Short mmCIF file of N, CA and C in Angstrom, two decimals:
data_model
loop_
_atom_site.label_atom_id
_atom_site.label_comp_id
_atom_site.label_asym_id
_atom_site.label_seq_id
_atom_site.Cartn_x
_atom_site.Cartn_y
_atom_site.Cartn_z
N MET A 265 -33.89 21.84 -40.50
CA MET A 265 -33.18 23.10 -40.62
C MET A 265 -32.63 23.49 -39.26
N SER A 266 -31.32 23.77 -39.18
CA SER A 266 -30.67 24.15 -37.93
C SER A 266 -31.03 25.58 -37.56
N GLN A 267 -31.25 25.81 -36.28
CA GLN A 267 -31.60 27.15 -35.82
C GLN A 267 -30.39 27.88 -35.26
N GLY A 268 -29.20 27.32 -35.33
CA GLY A 268 -28.02 27.97 -34.81
C GLY A 268 -27.84 27.70 -33.33
N PRO A 269 -26.83 28.31 -32.75
CA PRO A 269 -26.47 28.00 -31.37
C PRO A 269 -27.36 28.63 -30.31
N GLY A 270 -28.17 29.60 -30.69
CA GLY A 270 -29.01 30.27 -29.71
C GLY A 270 -28.20 31.17 -28.80
N GLU A 271 -28.88 31.77 -27.87
CA GLU A 271 -28.26 32.74 -26.98
C GLU A 271 -27.12 32.14 -26.17
N THR A 272 -27.31 30.95 -25.64
CA THR A 272 -26.28 30.31 -24.82
C THR A 272 -25.02 30.06 -25.63
N GLY A 273 -25.18 29.56 -26.84
CA GLY A 273 -24.03 29.31 -27.70
C GLY A 273 -23.28 30.58 -28.06
N ILE A 274 -24.03 31.65 -28.28
CA ILE A 274 -23.41 32.94 -28.59
C ILE A 274 -22.62 33.44 -27.39
N LEU A 275 -23.20 33.33 -26.20
CA LEU A 275 -22.50 33.78 -25.00
C LEU A 275 -21.23 32.97 -24.76
N GLU A 276 -21.32 31.66 -24.97
CA GLU A 276 -20.13 30.81 -24.81
C GLU A 276 -19.05 31.20 -25.81
N ALA A 277 -19.45 31.47 -27.06
CA ALA A 277 -18.50 31.91 -28.08
C ALA A 277 -17.88 33.25 -27.70
N ALA A 278 -18.70 34.16 -27.21
CA ALA A 278 -18.21 35.48 -26.82
C ALA A 278 -17.20 35.38 -25.68
N ILE A 279 -17.49 34.55 -24.70
CA ILE A 279 -16.56 34.36 -23.58
C ILE A 279 -15.23 33.82 -24.09
N ALA A 280 -15.28 32.84 -24.99
CA ALA A 280 -14.06 32.24 -25.53
C ALA A 280 -13.23 33.28 -26.29
N VAL A 281 -13.88 34.03 -27.17
CA VAL A 281 -13.14 35.01 -27.98
C VAL A 281 -12.62 36.15 -27.11
N MET A 282 -13.45 36.64 -26.19
CA MET A 282 -13.01 37.74 -25.33
C MET A 282 -11.89 37.31 -24.40
N THR A 283 -11.86 36.04 -24.02
CA THR A 283 -10.76 35.52 -23.20
C THR A 283 -9.46 35.57 -23.99
N GLU A 284 -9.55 35.26 -25.27
CA GLU A 284 -8.36 35.27 -26.13
C GLU A 284 -7.92 36.67 -26.53
N LYS A 285 -8.86 37.52 -26.89
CA LYS A 285 -8.53 38.82 -27.50
C LYS A 285 -8.83 40.03 -26.62
N GLY A 286 -9.53 39.81 -25.52
CA GLY A 286 -9.99 40.94 -24.71
C GLY A 286 -11.25 41.54 -25.32
N TYR A 287 -11.95 42.33 -24.53
CA TYR A 287 -13.20 42.93 -24.99
C TYR A 287 -12.96 43.85 -26.19
N HIS A 288 -11.99 44.76 -26.06
CA HIS A 288 -11.76 45.74 -27.12
C HIS A 288 -11.18 45.12 -28.38
N GLY A 289 -10.50 44.00 -28.25
CA GLY A 289 -9.93 43.32 -29.40
C GLY A 289 -10.89 42.38 -30.09
N THR A 290 -12.08 42.21 -29.52
CA THR A 290 -13.08 41.30 -30.07
C THR A 290 -14.13 42.09 -30.85
N SER A 291 -14.44 41.62 -32.04
CA SER A 291 -15.50 42.26 -32.84
C SER A 291 -16.75 41.38 -32.81
N VAL A 292 -17.86 41.97 -33.19
CA VAL A 292 -19.10 41.21 -33.31
C VAL A 292 -18.89 40.09 -34.33
N ARG A 293 -18.16 40.37 -35.39
CA ARG A 293 -17.87 39.35 -36.41
C ARG A 293 -17.11 38.18 -35.78
N ASP A 294 -16.12 38.47 -34.91
CA ASP A 294 -15.36 37.41 -34.23
C ASP A 294 -16.31 36.49 -33.45
N ILE A 295 -17.21 37.09 -32.71
CA ILE A 295 -18.16 36.32 -31.90
C ILE A 295 -19.06 35.49 -32.80
N ALA A 296 -19.58 36.12 -33.84
CA ALA A 296 -20.49 35.43 -34.76
C ALA A 296 -19.80 34.25 -35.42
N VAL A 297 -18.58 34.45 -35.91
CA VAL A 297 -17.85 33.36 -36.57
C VAL A 297 -17.63 32.21 -35.60
N ARG A 298 -17.20 32.52 -34.37
CA ARG A 298 -16.97 31.46 -33.37
C ARG A 298 -18.26 30.70 -33.07
N ALA A 299 -19.38 31.42 -33.09
CA ALA A 299 -20.68 30.78 -32.80
C ALA A 299 -21.27 30.10 -34.03
N GLY A 300 -20.64 30.28 -35.19
CA GLY A 300 -21.15 29.67 -36.41
C GLY A 300 -22.32 30.42 -37.01
N LEU A 301 -22.33 31.73 -36.81
CA LEU A 301 -23.41 32.58 -37.30
C LEU A 301 -22.87 33.71 -38.16
N SER A 302 -23.78 34.39 -38.83
CA SER A 302 -23.43 35.65 -39.48
C SER A 302 -23.60 36.76 -38.43
N PRO A 303 -22.90 37.89 -38.61
CA PRO A 303 -23.12 39.00 -37.68
C PRO A 303 -24.60 39.41 -37.60
N ALA A 304 -25.31 39.36 -38.73
CA ALA A 304 -26.73 39.72 -38.72
C ALA A 304 -27.53 38.80 -37.82
N ALA A 305 -27.19 37.51 -37.82
CA ALA A 305 -27.90 36.55 -36.97
C ALA A 305 -27.61 36.83 -35.50
N LEU A 306 -26.38 37.25 -35.19
CA LEU A 306 -26.05 37.59 -33.81
C LEU A 306 -26.89 38.78 -33.34
N TYR A 307 -27.06 39.75 -34.23
CA TYR A 307 -27.85 40.93 -33.88
C TYR A 307 -29.33 40.60 -33.66
N TYR A 308 -29.78 39.45 -34.12
CA TYR A 308 -31.14 39.01 -33.83
C TYR A 308 -31.30 38.76 -32.33
N HIS A 309 -30.23 38.29 -31.68
CA HIS A 309 -30.26 37.95 -30.26
C HIS A 309 -29.79 39.09 -29.35
N PHE A 310 -28.83 39.87 -29.82
CA PHE A 310 -28.23 40.94 -29.01
C PHE A 310 -28.10 42.21 -29.83
N GLU A 311 -28.31 43.35 -29.19
CA GLU A 311 -28.26 44.64 -29.88
C GLU A 311 -26.84 45.06 -30.24
N SER A 312 -25.86 44.63 -29.42
CA SER A 312 -24.48 45.09 -29.61
C SER A 312 -23.52 44.19 -28.85
N LYS A 313 -22.24 44.41 -29.07
CA LYS A 313 -21.21 43.69 -28.32
C LYS A 313 -21.33 44.04 -26.83
N GLN A 314 -21.65 45.28 -26.54
CA GLN A 314 -21.83 45.70 -25.15
C GLN A 314 -23.00 44.96 -24.51
N ASP A 315 -24.05 44.73 -25.26
CA ASP A 315 -25.21 43.97 -24.77
C ASP A 315 -24.81 42.53 -24.46
N VAL A 316 -23.95 41.95 -25.31
CA VAL A 316 -23.44 40.60 -25.05
C VAL A 316 -22.67 40.58 -23.73
N LEU A 317 -21.76 41.53 -23.56
CA LEU A 317 -20.96 41.59 -22.33
C LEU A 317 -21.84 41.81 -21.10
N ALA A 318 -22.81 42.69 -21.20
CA ALA A 318 -23.71 42.95 -20.07
C ALA A 318 -24.47 41.68 -19.69
N THR A 319 -24.90 40.92 -20.67
CA THR A 319 -25.63 39.67 -20.40
C THR A 319 -24.72 38.66 -19.73
N ILE A 320 -23.48 38.55 -20.20
CA ILE A 320 -22.50 37.65 -19.56
C ILE A 320 -22.31 38.04 -18.10
N MET A 321 -22.14 39.32 -17.85
CA MET A 321 -21.91 39.80 -16.49
C MET A 321 -23.14 39.59 -15.60
N GLU A 322 -24.31 39.90 -16.12
CA GLU A 322 -25.55 39.73 -15.34
C GLU A 322 -25.75 38.26 -14.96
N ARG A 323 -25.54 37.37 -15.91
CA ARG A 323 -25.72 35.94 -15.61
C ARG A 323 -24.67 35.44 -14.63
N GLY A 324 -23.46 35.94 -14.75
CA GLY A 324 -22.41 35.56 -13.80
C GLY A 324 -22.73 36.02 -12.39
N ILE A 325 -23.22 37.25 -12.27
CA ILE A 325 -23.58 37.78 -10.96
C ILE A 325 -24.77 37.01 -10.38
N GLU A 326 -25.75 36.70 -11.24
CA GLU A 326 -26.91 35.92 -10.76
C GLU A 326 -26.47 34.55 -10.24
N GLU A 327 -25.54 33.91 -10.94
CA GLU A 327 -25.04 32.60 -10.51
C GLU A 327 -24.27 32.73 -9.20
N LEU A 328 -23.46 33.77 -9.08
CA LEU A 328 -22.72 34.00 -7.84
C LEU A 328 -23.68 34.21 -6.67
N LEU A 329 -24.72 34.99 -6.87
CA LEU A 329 -25.71 35.21 -5.83
C LEU A 329 -26.45 33.92 -5.47
N ARG A 330 -26.79 33.12 -6.48
CA ARG A 330 -27.47 31.86 -6.24
C ARG A 330 -26.59 30.94 -5.38
N ARG A 331 -25.33 30.84 -5.72
CA ARG A 331 -24.43 29.98 -4.95
C ARG A 331 -24.19 30.52 -3.54
N THR A 332 -24.12 31.82 -3.41
CA THR A 332 -23.92 32.43 -2.09
C THR A 332 -25.13 32.15 -1.20
N ARG A 333 -26.32 32.33 -1.76
CA ARG A 333 -27.54 32.06 -0.99
C ARG A 333 -27.62 30.59 -0.58
N ALA A 334 -27.24 29.70 -1.49
CA ALA A 334 -27.26 28.26 -1.19
C ALA A 334 -26.26 27.94 -0.08
N ALA A 335 -25.10 28.55 -0.12
CA ALA A 335 -24.08 28.31 0.90
C ALA A 335 -24.55 28.83 2.27
N LEU A 336 -25.22 29.97 2.26
CA LEU A 336 -25.72 30.54 3.51
C LEU A 336 -26.86 29.72 4.09
N ALA A 337 -27.63 29.09 3.22
CA ALA A 337 -28.76 28.28 3.67
C ALA A 337 -28.21 27.00 4.27
#
């Protein structure tokens, strides 16, 4: 039994859809369909579209900080 794309797959789908449609033009359904999930399954991982965006931003900032620290070292 497949467990779906998980959090990483959802975030990748969200980035792809938001790149095409923008944040305001993207619905939770758009993200779920791109990830191969139902909207209800997406809500299992994230509370809202805003939560998805916040997670994308937090992970991007963490990666930027990691690379900056590595470059400084």
